[in-house]
GROMACS .gro file of C-alpha atoms in nm:
model
  382
    1LEU     CA    1   0.211   1.458  -0.191
    2THR     CA    2  -0.039   1.359   0.075
    3PHE     CA    3   0.215   1.178   0.286
    4GLU     CA    4   0.463   1.468   0.261
    5THR     CA    5   0.203   1.727   0.351
    6ALA     CA    6   0.091   1.500   0.644
    7LEU     CA    7   0.426   1.462   0.782
    8LYS     CA    8   0.499   1.836   0.741
    9LEU     CA    9   0.180   1.970   0.912
   10ARG     CA   10   0.181   1.682   1.178
   11GLY     CA   11   0.523   1.640   1.239
   12GLY     CA   12   0.490   1.251   1.225
   13PRO     CA   13   0.415   0.948   0.999
   14SER     CA   14   0.051   0.862   0.880
   15LEU     CA   15  -0.154   0.571   0.946
   16VAL     CA   16  -0.287   0.404   0.592
   17LEU     CA   17  -0.632   0.242   0.625
   18ALA     CA   18  -0.712   0.067   0.292
   19HIS     CA   19  -1.038  -0.120   0.210
   20SER     CA   20  -1.096  -0.388  -0.047
   21LEU     CA   21  -0.963  -0.308  -0.400
   22GLY     CA   22  -0.806  -0.018  -0.210
   23ASN     CA   23  -0.524  -0.252  -0.079
   24ASN     CA   24  -0.442  -0.318  -0.447
   25VAL     CA   25  -0.409   0.058  -0.485
   26PHE     CA   26  -0.194   0.102  -0.211
   27ARG     CA   27   0.029  -0.213  -0.318
   28TYR     CA   28   0.088  -0.050  -0.648
   29PHE     CA   29   0.171   0.282  -0.495
   30LEU     CA   30   0.451   0.092  -0.290
   31GLU     CA   31   0.582  -0.083  -0.594
   32TRP     CA   32   0.585   0.253  -0.790
   33LEU     CA   33   0.757   0.428  -0.530
   34LYS     CA   34   1.014   0.167  -0.488
   35LEU     CA   35   1.117   0.245  -0.845
   36GLU     CA   36   1.124   0.615  -0.804
   37ILE     CA   37   1.353   0.670  -0.526
   38PRO     CA   38   1.706   0.520  -0.447
   39PRO     CA   39   1.706   0.168  -0.282
   40LYS     CA   40   1.845   0.301   0.054
   41GLN     CA   41   1.588   0.565   0.064
   42TYR     CA   42   1.291   0.348   0.014
   43ILE     CA   43   1.275   0.188   0.369
   44LYS     CA   44   1.386   0.513   0.524
   45TRP     CA   45   1.076   0.708   0.323
   46LEU     CA   46   0.833   0.438   0.447
   47ASP     CA   47   0.949   0.452   0.817
   48GLU     CA   48   0.930   0.853   0.823
   49HIS     CA   49   0.607   0.852   0.633
   50ILE     CA   50   0.392   0.538   0.735
   51HIS     CA   51   0.369   0.422   1.107
   52ALA     CA   52   0.109   0.153   1.031
   53TYR     CA   53  -0.105   0.013   0.750
   54PHE     CA   54  -0.452  -0.134   0.808
   55ALA     CA   55  -0.553  -0.387   0.527
   56VAL     CA   56  -0.943  -0.427   0.586
   57GLY     CA   57  -1.098  -0.700   0.373
   58SER     CA   58  -0.810  -0.722   0.127
   59PRO     CA   59  -0.856  -0.971  -0.178
   60PHE     CA   60  -0.479  -1.050  -0.144
   61LEU     CA   61  -0.525  -1.347  -0.424
   62GLY     CA   62  -0.829  -1.209  -0.581
   63ALA     CA   63  -1.193  -1.240  -0.548
   64THR     CA   64  -1.419  -1.525  -0.693
   65GLN     CA   65  -1.730  -1.286  -0.748
   66SER     CA   66  -1.524  -1.072  -1.017
   67VAL     CA   67  -1.541  -1.403  -1.232
   68LYS     CA   68  -1.932  -1.378  -1.211
   69ALA     CA   69  -1.924  -1.010  -1.281
   70THR     CA   70  -1.712  -1.050  -1.594
   71LEU     CA   71  -1.910  -1.349  -1.747
   72SER     CA   72  -2.282  -1.295  -1.663
   73GLY     CA   73  -2.299  -0.958  -1.445
   74GLU     CA   74  -2.310  -0.875  -1.078
   75THR     CA   75  -2.568  -0.615  -0.980
   76SER     CA   76  -2.483  -0.576  -0.628
   77GLY     CA   77  -2.832  -0.462  -0.551
   78LEU     CA   78  -2.850  -0.211  -0.829
   79PRO     CA   79  -3.171  -0.171  -1.028
   80VAL     CA   80  -3.032  -0.274  -1.349
   81SER     CA   81  -3.012  -0.614  -1.520
   82GLU     CA   82  -2.712  -0.839  -1.501
   83GLY     CA   83  -2.646  -0.774  -1.876
   84THR     CA   84  -2.622  -0.416  -1.799
   85ALA     CA   85  -2.418  -0.486  -1.506
   86ARG     CA   86  -2.186  -0.689  -1.701
   87LEU     CA   87  -2.162  -0.421  -1.969
   88MET     CA   88  -2.054  -0.169  -1.706
   89PHE     CA   89  -1.815  -0.382  -1.516
   90ASN     CA   90  -1.619  -0.480  -1.806
   91SER     CA   91  -1.589  -0.116  -1.929
   92PHE     CA   92  -1.359  -0.058  -1.627
   93GLY     CA   93  -0.996  -0.084  -1.703
   94SER     CA   94  -0.970  -0.210  -1.325
   95SER     CA   95  -1.227  -0.496  -1.379
   96LEU     CA   96  -0.950  -0.760  -1.414
   97TRP     CA   97  -0.776  -0.598  -1.085
   98MET     CA   98  -0.958  -0.851  -0.843
   99MET     CA   99  -0.933  -1.161  -1.070
  100PRO     CA  100  -0.831  -1.469  -0.878
  101PHE     CA  101  -0.473  -1.578  -0.922
  102SER     CA  102  -0.244  -1.876  -0.794
  103LYS     CA  103  -0.031  -1.833  -0.494
  104TYR     CA  104   0.236  -2.041  -0.678
  105CYS     CA  105   0.290  -1.786  -0.957
  106ARG     CA  106   0.499  -1.490  -0.957
  107ALA     CA  107   0.649  -1.227  -1.196
  108ASP     CA  108   1.011  -1.144  -1.221
  109ASN     CA  109   1.166  -0.875  -0.963
  110LYS     CA  110   1.097  -0.559  -1.153
  111TYR     CA  111   1.282  -0.387  -0.853
  112TRP     CA  112   1.624  -0.549  -0.902
  113LYS     CA  113   1.576  -0.554  -1.281
  114HIS     CA  114   1.503  -0.189  -1.289
  115PHE     CA  115   1.807  -0.095  -1.096
  116SER     CA  116   2.047  -0.327  -1.286
  117GLY     CA  117   1.971  -0.153  -1.627
  118GLY     CA  118   1.631  -0.318  -1.729
  119THR     CA  119   1.375  -0.087  -1.872
  120ARG     CA  120   1.016  -0.025  -1.746
  121LYS     CA  121   0.897  -0.129  -2.088
  122ASP     CA  122   1.005  -0.497  -2.031
  123HIS     CA  123   0.708  -0.745  -1.970
  124HIS     CA  124   0.700  -0.941  -1.648
  125ILE     CA  125   0.816  -1.310  -1.690
  126HIS     CA  126   0.525  -1.526  -1.530
  127GLN     CA  127   0.693  -1.835  -1.349
  128CYS     CA  128   0.503  -2.093  -1.155
  129ASP     CA  129   0.672  -2.328  -0.901
  130GLU     CA  130   0.627  -2.710  -0.918
  131GLN     CA  131   0.347  -2.679  -0.623
  132GLU     CA  132   0.122  -2.535  -0.885
  133PHE     CA  133   0.134  -2.842  -1.109
  134ARG     CA  134   0.131  -3.096  -0.815
  135SER     CA  135  -0.150  -2.950  -0.641
  136ASN     CA  136  -0.520  -2.898  -0.743
  137TYR     CA  137  -0.725  -2.581  -0.818
  138SER     CA  138  -0.406  -2.353  -0.803
  139GLY     CA  139  -0.432  -2.370  -0.420
  140TRP     CA  140  -0.792  -2.253  -0.398
  141PRO     CA  141  -1.078  -2.469  -0.276
  142THR     CA  142  -1.187  -2.575  -0.638
  143ASN     CA  143  -1.175  -2.490  -1.015
  144LEU     CA  144  -1.339  -2.126  -1.021
  145ILE     CA  145  -1.491  -2.180  -1.360
  146ASN     CA  146  -1.678  -2.488  -1.525
  147ILE     CA  147  -1.833  -2.373  -1.833
  148GLU     CA  148  -2.020  -2.552  -2.100
  149ILE     CA  149  -1.907  -2.493  -2.469
  150PRO     CA  150  -2.134  -2.568  -2.766
  151SER     CA  151  -1.997  -2.851  -2.978
  152ILE     CA  152  -1.895  -2.778  -3.314
  153ARG     CA  153  -1.722  -3.003  -3.587
  154GLY     CA  154  -1.323  -3.019  -3.571
  155LEU     CA  155  -1.077  -2.940  -3.318
  156GLU     CA  156  -0.939  -2.652  -3.520
  157ALA     CA  157  -1.222  -2.399  -3.412
  158TYR     CA  158  -1.097  -2.423  -3.045
  159PRO     CA  159  -0.790  -2.231  -2.974
  160SER     CA  160  -0.508  -2.422  -2.841
  161VAL     CA  161  -0.368  -2.219  -2.542
  162SER     CA  162  -0.191  -2.454  -2.310
  163GLU     CA  163  -0.150  -2.830  -2.235
  164VAL     CA  164  -0.434  -2.817  -1.979
  165ALA     CA  165  -0.652  -2.638  -2.254
  166HIS     CA  166  -0.553  -2.899  -2.511
  167ASN     CA  167  -0.654  -3.176  -2.270
  168ASN     CA  168  -0.985  -3.027  -2.220
  169PHE     CA  169  -1.073  -2.987  -2.581
  170SER     CA  170  -0.947  -3.366  -2.668
  171SER     CA  171  -1.264  -3.480  -2.487
  172ILE     CA  172  -1.504  -3.307  -2.738
  173GLU     CA  173  -1.769  -3.519  -2.895
  174CYS     CA  174  -1.964  -3.399  -3.210
  175GLY     CA  175  -2.303  -3.293  -3.131
  176LEU     CA  176  -2.249  -3.268  -2.772
  177PRO     CA  177  -2.168  -2.975  -2.556
  178THR     CA  178  -1.829  -2.989  -2.353
  179GLN     CA  179  -1.768  -2.882  -1.995
  180LEU     CA  180  -1.439  -2.722  -1.958
  181SER     CA  181  -1.281  -2.649  -1.618
  182PHE     CA  182  -1.034  -2.348  -1.532
  183SER     CA  183  -0.827  -2.309  -1.225
  184ALA     CA  184  -0.717  -1.952  -1.073
  185ARG     CA  185  -0.394  -1.980  -1.301
  186GLU     CA  186  -0.574  -2.040  -1.615
  187ILE     CA  187  -0.785  -1.721  -1.546
  188SER     CA  188  -0.510  -1.496  -1.452
  189ASP     CA  189  -0.285  -1.595  -1.713
  190GLY     CA  190  -0.539  -1.573  -1.998
  191THR     CA  191  -0.606  -1.936  -2.084
  192PHE     CA  192  -0.977  -1.912  -2.002
  193PHE     CA  193  -1.033  -1.582  -2.202
  194LYS     CA  194  -0.830  -1.725  -2.506
  195ALA     CA  195  -1.047  -2.045  -2.476
  196ILE     CA  196  -1.386  -1.901  -2.499
  197GLU     CA  197  -1.280  -1.642  -2.748
  198ASP     CA  198  -1.532  -1.814  -3.043
  199TYR     CA  199  -1.804  -1.803  -2.809
  200ASP     CA  200  -1.781  -1.458  -2.646
  201PRO     CA  201  -1.741  -1.128  -2.824
  202GLU     CA  202  -1.585  -0.965  -2.511
  203SER     CA  203  -1.305  -1.230  -2.429
  204LYS     CA  204  -1.063  -1.084  -2.717
  205ARG     CA  205  -1.079  -0.715  -2.553
  206LEU     CA  206  -1.042  -0.862  -2.214
  207LEU     CA  207  -0.748  -1.093  -2.307
  208HIS     CA  208  -0.599  -0.772  -2.469
  209LEU     CA  209  -0.655  -0.570  -2.145
  210LEU     CA  210  -0.503  -0.851  -1.931
  211GLU     CA  211  -0.178  -0.876  -2.137
  212LYS     CA  212  -0.127  -0.510  -2.193
  213SER     CA  213  -0.227  -0.341  -1.857
  214TYR     CA  214  -0.168  -0.635  -1.621
  215HIS     CA  215   0.093  -0.871  -1.747
  216GLY     CA  216   0.259  -0.580  -1.924
  217ASP     CA  217   0.236  -0.329  -1.656
  218PRO     CA  218   0.578  -0.128  -1.631
  219VAL     CA  219   0.563  -0.122  -1.243
  220LEU     CA  220   0.385  -0.452  -1.128
  221ASN     CA  221   0.187  -0.756  -1.233
  222PRO     CA  222  -0.087  -0.732  -0.968
  223LEU     CA  223  -0.195  -1.074  -1.034
  224THR     CA  224   0.079  -1.211  -0.826
  225PRO     CA  225   0.125  -1.284  -0.463
  226TRP     CA  226   0.204  -0.992  -0.255
  227ASP     CA  227   0.490  -1.027  -0.003
  228ARG     CA  228   0.474  -0.834   0.345
  229PRO     CA  229   0.557  -0.466   0.285
  230PRO     CA  230   0.846  -0.331   0.469
  231ILE     CA  231   0.612  -0.107   0.715
  232LYS     CA  232   0.666  -0.100   1.077
  233ASN     CA  233   0.312  -0.207   1.170
  234ILE     CA  234   0.064  -0.405   0.966
  235PHE     CA  235  -0.293  -0.505   1.082
  236CYS     CA  236  -0.486  -0.727   0.852
  237ILE     CA  237  -0.849  -0.729   0.943
  238TYR     CA  238  -1.136  -0.933   0.759
  239GLY     CA  239  -1.449  -1.133   0.832
  240ILE     CA  240  -1.470  -1.519   0.816
  241ASP     CA  241  -1.752  -1.781   0.873
  242SER     CA  242  -1.989  -1.652   0.620
  243LYS     CA  243  -2.123  -1.854   0.322
  244THR     CA  244  -1.901  -1.728   0.032
  245GLU     CA  245  -1.885  -1.826  -0.353
  246VAL     CA  246  -1.578  -1.990  -0.463
  247GLY     CA  247  -1.676  -2.140  -0.798
  248TYR     CA  248  -1.929  -2.125  -1.080
  249TYR     CA  249  -2.103  -2.343  -1.349
  250PHE     CA  250  -2.185  -2.182  -1.672
  251ALA     CA  251  -2.361  -2.248  -1.980
  252PRO     CA  252  -2.487  -2.057  -2.297
  253SER     CA  253  -2.818  -1.911  -2.250
  254GLY     CA  254  -2.917  -1.888  -2.617
  255LYS     CA  255  -2.931  -1.506  -2.585
  256PRO     CA  256  -2.715  -1.236  -2.739
  257TYR     CA  257  -2.433  -1.058  -2.586
  258PRO     CA  258  -2.416  -0.948  -2.300
  259ASP     CA  259  -2.675  -1.214  -2.181
  260ASN     CA  260  -2.503  -1.505  -2.353
  261TRP     CA  261  -2.415  -1.693  -2.045
  262ILE     CA  262  -2.612  -1.821  -1.751
  263ILE     CA  263  -2.511  -1.946  -1.390
  264THR     CA  264  -2.630  -2.300  -1.370
  265ASP     CA  265  -2.464  -2.390  -1.043
  266VAL     CA  266  -2.254  -2.217  -0.771
  267ILE     CA  267  -2.021  -2.353  -0.525
  268TYR     CA  268  -2.001  -2.205  -0.151
  269GLU     CA  269  -1.760  -2.249   0.108
  270ILE     CA  270  -1.908  -2.262   0.463
  271GLU     CA  271  -1.806  -2.419   0.787
  272GLY     CA  272  -1.500  -2.597   0.636
  273SER     CA  273  -1.686  -2.767   0.346
  274LEU     CA  274  -1.792  -2.701  -0.006
  275PHE     CA  275  -2.145  -2.724  -0.115
  276SER     CA  276  -2.331  -2.655  -0.426
  277ARG     CA  277  -2.638  -2.443  -0.453
  278SER     CA  278  -2.865  -2.726  -0.442
  279GLY     CA  279  -2.709  -2.825  -0.125
  280ASN     CA  280  -2.490  -3.105  -0.246
  281LEU     CA  281  -2.165  -3.169  -0.097
  282VAL     CA  282  -1.869  -3.101  -0.327
  283GLU     CA  283  -1.528  -3.241  -0.333
  284GLY     CA  284  -1.224  -3.010  -0.300
  285ASN     CA  285  -0.982  -2.849  -0.060
  286PRO     CA  286  -1.184  -2.644   0.177
  287GLY     CA  287  -1.010  -2.414   0.417
  288PRO     CA  288  -1.073  -2.436   0.797
  289THR     CA  289  -1.348  -2.180   0.757
  290SER     CA  290  -1.498  -1.971   0.493
  291GLY     CA  291  -1.486  -1.588   0.380
  292ASP     CA  292  -1.682  -1.279   0.434
  293GLU     CA  293  -1.960  -1.340   0.165
  294THR     CA  294  -1.744  -1.149  -0.104
  295VAL     CA  295  -1.410  -1.267  -0.071
  296PRO     CA  296  -1.300  -1.637  -0.009
  297TYR     CA  297  -1.101  -1.731   0.317
  298HIS     CA  298  -0.811  -1.853   0.091
  299SER     CA  299  -0.762  -1.497  -0.039
  300LEU     CA  300  -0.828  -1.283   0.272
  301SER     CA  301  -0.599  -1.509   0.498
  302TRP     CA  302  -0.309  -1.477   0.276
  303CYS     CA  303  -0.154  -1.213   0.523
  304LYS     CA  304  -0.127  -1.485   0.784
  305ASN     CA  305   0.198  -1.569   0.558
  306TRP     CA  306   0.318  -1.214   0.699
  307LEU     CA  307   0.331  -1.360   1.065
  308GLY     CA  308   0.659  -1.448   1.238
  309PRO     CA  309   0.770  -1.797   1.328
  310LYS     CA  310   0.606  -1.786   1.671
  311VAL     CA  311   0.244  -1.626   1.732
  312ASN     CA  312   0.040  -1.521   2.014
  313ILE     CA  313  -0.345  -1.607   1.949
  314THR     CA  314  -0.620  -1.454   2.173
  315ARG     CA  315  -0.985  -1.540   2.112
  316ALA     CA  316  -1.238  -1.323   2.273
  317PRO     CA  317  -1.628  -1.251   2.222
  318GLN     CA  318  -1.727  -0.954   2.014
  319SER     CA  319  -1.984  -0.832   2.255
  320GLU     CA  320  -1.926  -0.701   2.601
  321HIS     CA  321  -1.769  -0.965   2.811
  322ASP     CA  322  -1.599  -0.966   3.143
  323GLY     CA  323  -1.287  -1.155   3.034
  324SER     CA  324  -1.363  -1.506   3.166
  325ASP     CA  325  -1.428  -1.617   2.799
  326MET     CA  326  -1.118  -1.520   2.667
  327GLN     CA  327  -0.867  -1.793   2.549
  328VAL     CA  328  -0.511  -1.744   2.482
  329GLU     CA  329  -0.229  -1.931   2.320
  330LEU     CA  330   0.132  -1.818   2.354
  331ASN     CA  331   0.420  -1.873   2.133
  332VAL     CA  332   0.247  -2.094   1.876
  333GLU     CA  333   0.467  -2.224   1.600
  334HIS     CA  334   0.382  -2.072   1.265
  335GLN     CA  335   0.525  -2.264   0.937
  336GLU     CA  336   0.617  -2.062   0.650
  337GLU     CA  337   0.370  -2.058   0.361
  338ALA     CA  338   0.104  -2.238   0.606
  339ASP     CA  339  -0.216  -2.144   0.760
  340ILE     CA  340  -0.238  -2.103   1.158
  341VAL     CA  341  -0.554  -2.236   1.324
  342PRO     CA  342  -0.584  -2.209   1.680
  343ASN     CA  343  -0.690  -2.499   1.904
  344MET     CA  344  -0.962  -2.310   2.084
  345THR     CA  345  -1.358  -2.381   2.180
  346ARG     CA  346  -1.621  -2.209   2.028
  347SER     CA  347  -1.974  -2.148   2.163
  348PRO     CA  348  -2.231  -2.182   1.876
  349ARG     CA  349  -2.420  -1.869   1.962
  350VAL     CA  350  -2.114  -1.633   2.018
  351LYS     CA  351  -1.939  -1.451   1.770
  352TYR     CA  352  -1.592  -1.401   1.842
  353ILE     CA  353  -1.274  -1.193   1.729
  354THR     CA  354  -0.943  -1.390   1.692
  355TYR     CA  355  -0.633  -1.186   1.724
  356TYR     CA  356  -0.295  -1.341   1.591
  357GLU     CA  357  -0.005  -1.131   1.676
  358ASP     CA  358   0.391  -1.163   1.615
  359SER     CA  359   0.545  -1.317   1.933
  360GLU     CA  360   0.886  -1.306   1.739
  361SER     CA  361   0.928  -1.085   1.437
  362ILE     CA  362   1.204  -0.890   1.267
  363PRO     CA  363   1.307  -0.617   1.490
  364GLY     CA  364   1.095  -0.292   1.408
  365ARG     CA  365   0.823  -0.485   1.219
  366LYS     CA  366   0.499  -0.602   1.375
  367THR     CA  367   0.217  -0.789   1.213
  368ALA     CA  368  -0.132  -0.863   1.358
  369VAL     CA  369  -0.406  -1.054   1.188
  370TRP     CA  370  -0.764  -0.989   1.314
  371GLU     CA  371  -1.048  -1.224   1.226
  372LEU     CA  372  -1.409  -1.139   1.285
  373ASP     CA  373  -1.672  -1.406   1.296
  374LYS     CA  374  -1.957  -1.344   1.058
  375GLY     CA  375  -1.781  -1.018   0.964
  376THR     CA  376  -1.847  -0.865   0.632
  377LEU     CA  377  -1.734  -0.563   0.418
  378LEU     CA  378  -2.100  -0.411   0.510
  379ASP     CA  379  -2.076  -0.486   0.874
  380PRO     CA  380  -2.050  -0.152   1.093
  381GLN     CA  381  -1.751  -0.289   1.277
  382PHE     CA  382  -1.542  -0.243   0.954
   0.00000   0.00000   0.00000
């Protein structure tokens, strides 16, 4: 209704600016719209009603901090305890909407299924390609969760949910706690919540919420990679090069729920490397840079996949300058499903903004990505 009203009053299409989780909401709207109107009218409607979409700080593949908020609480500076913050966060139906997931796993195409006679009550079939099982960590820098489970006698007390989980449990020794590790896929498909259900009273409810409201959503399983929307102009804007959490170590605290887990260590990405909270270098698959303090680079930069086969790259200082510090690379080859990193210099005391723009693209469709050094969601520039 808002888009229709804007078109009627202004006589032209709208600009959409979505921030953080708002991008997930906008994605859901687009998928819902696709099922509501005839296929031939969908692109026409978008062209008439939306001129450009600005995705600001979008967690395209989820955010690691949502894991912390779910298990131990994230106060975000509020004057409440972490346990209270955990209770509040887990009471939201949208709490799992920013859970990390694998870029290699997708759901069935609900759009074509709908118009070929399928019903909206059908559950999405979740399928992962071979790369998911050949690569480490579901394409993320490291395992997102490493959790210490109290040891008890007998394997039957441990739920068997997947081959990976079974392999984890097989190392349990009586009398000793066991550390289990979980990738982004194992979080988003419910393996993790199933594995800890004997030790956490909240996990069964979260697993039910995950299966009913996410995997079983009649419009979209949001815990799947997002293809470029067929909108004329898309601008993807996010901060980089800040210390960002990408993994956690949890252990039982000995306290009752909601304070039953404590974080014993944190893994950060910074300057192309992974470090623990104590400062030790951690092995993994770090990206060329880090995220914006809240969302890892791996998730923020997913929209680079939306760029065309050739890209123009411009890097300039964020502060006022005379143009002499600008660097430009034209027609840079961009491989599908691959990151694109410019071969440009940096002055250590200068914060830059790097623009990636289509040199070649689908006619009538332009994509641009803006990376802001040290830019965060709280930065006035956003």
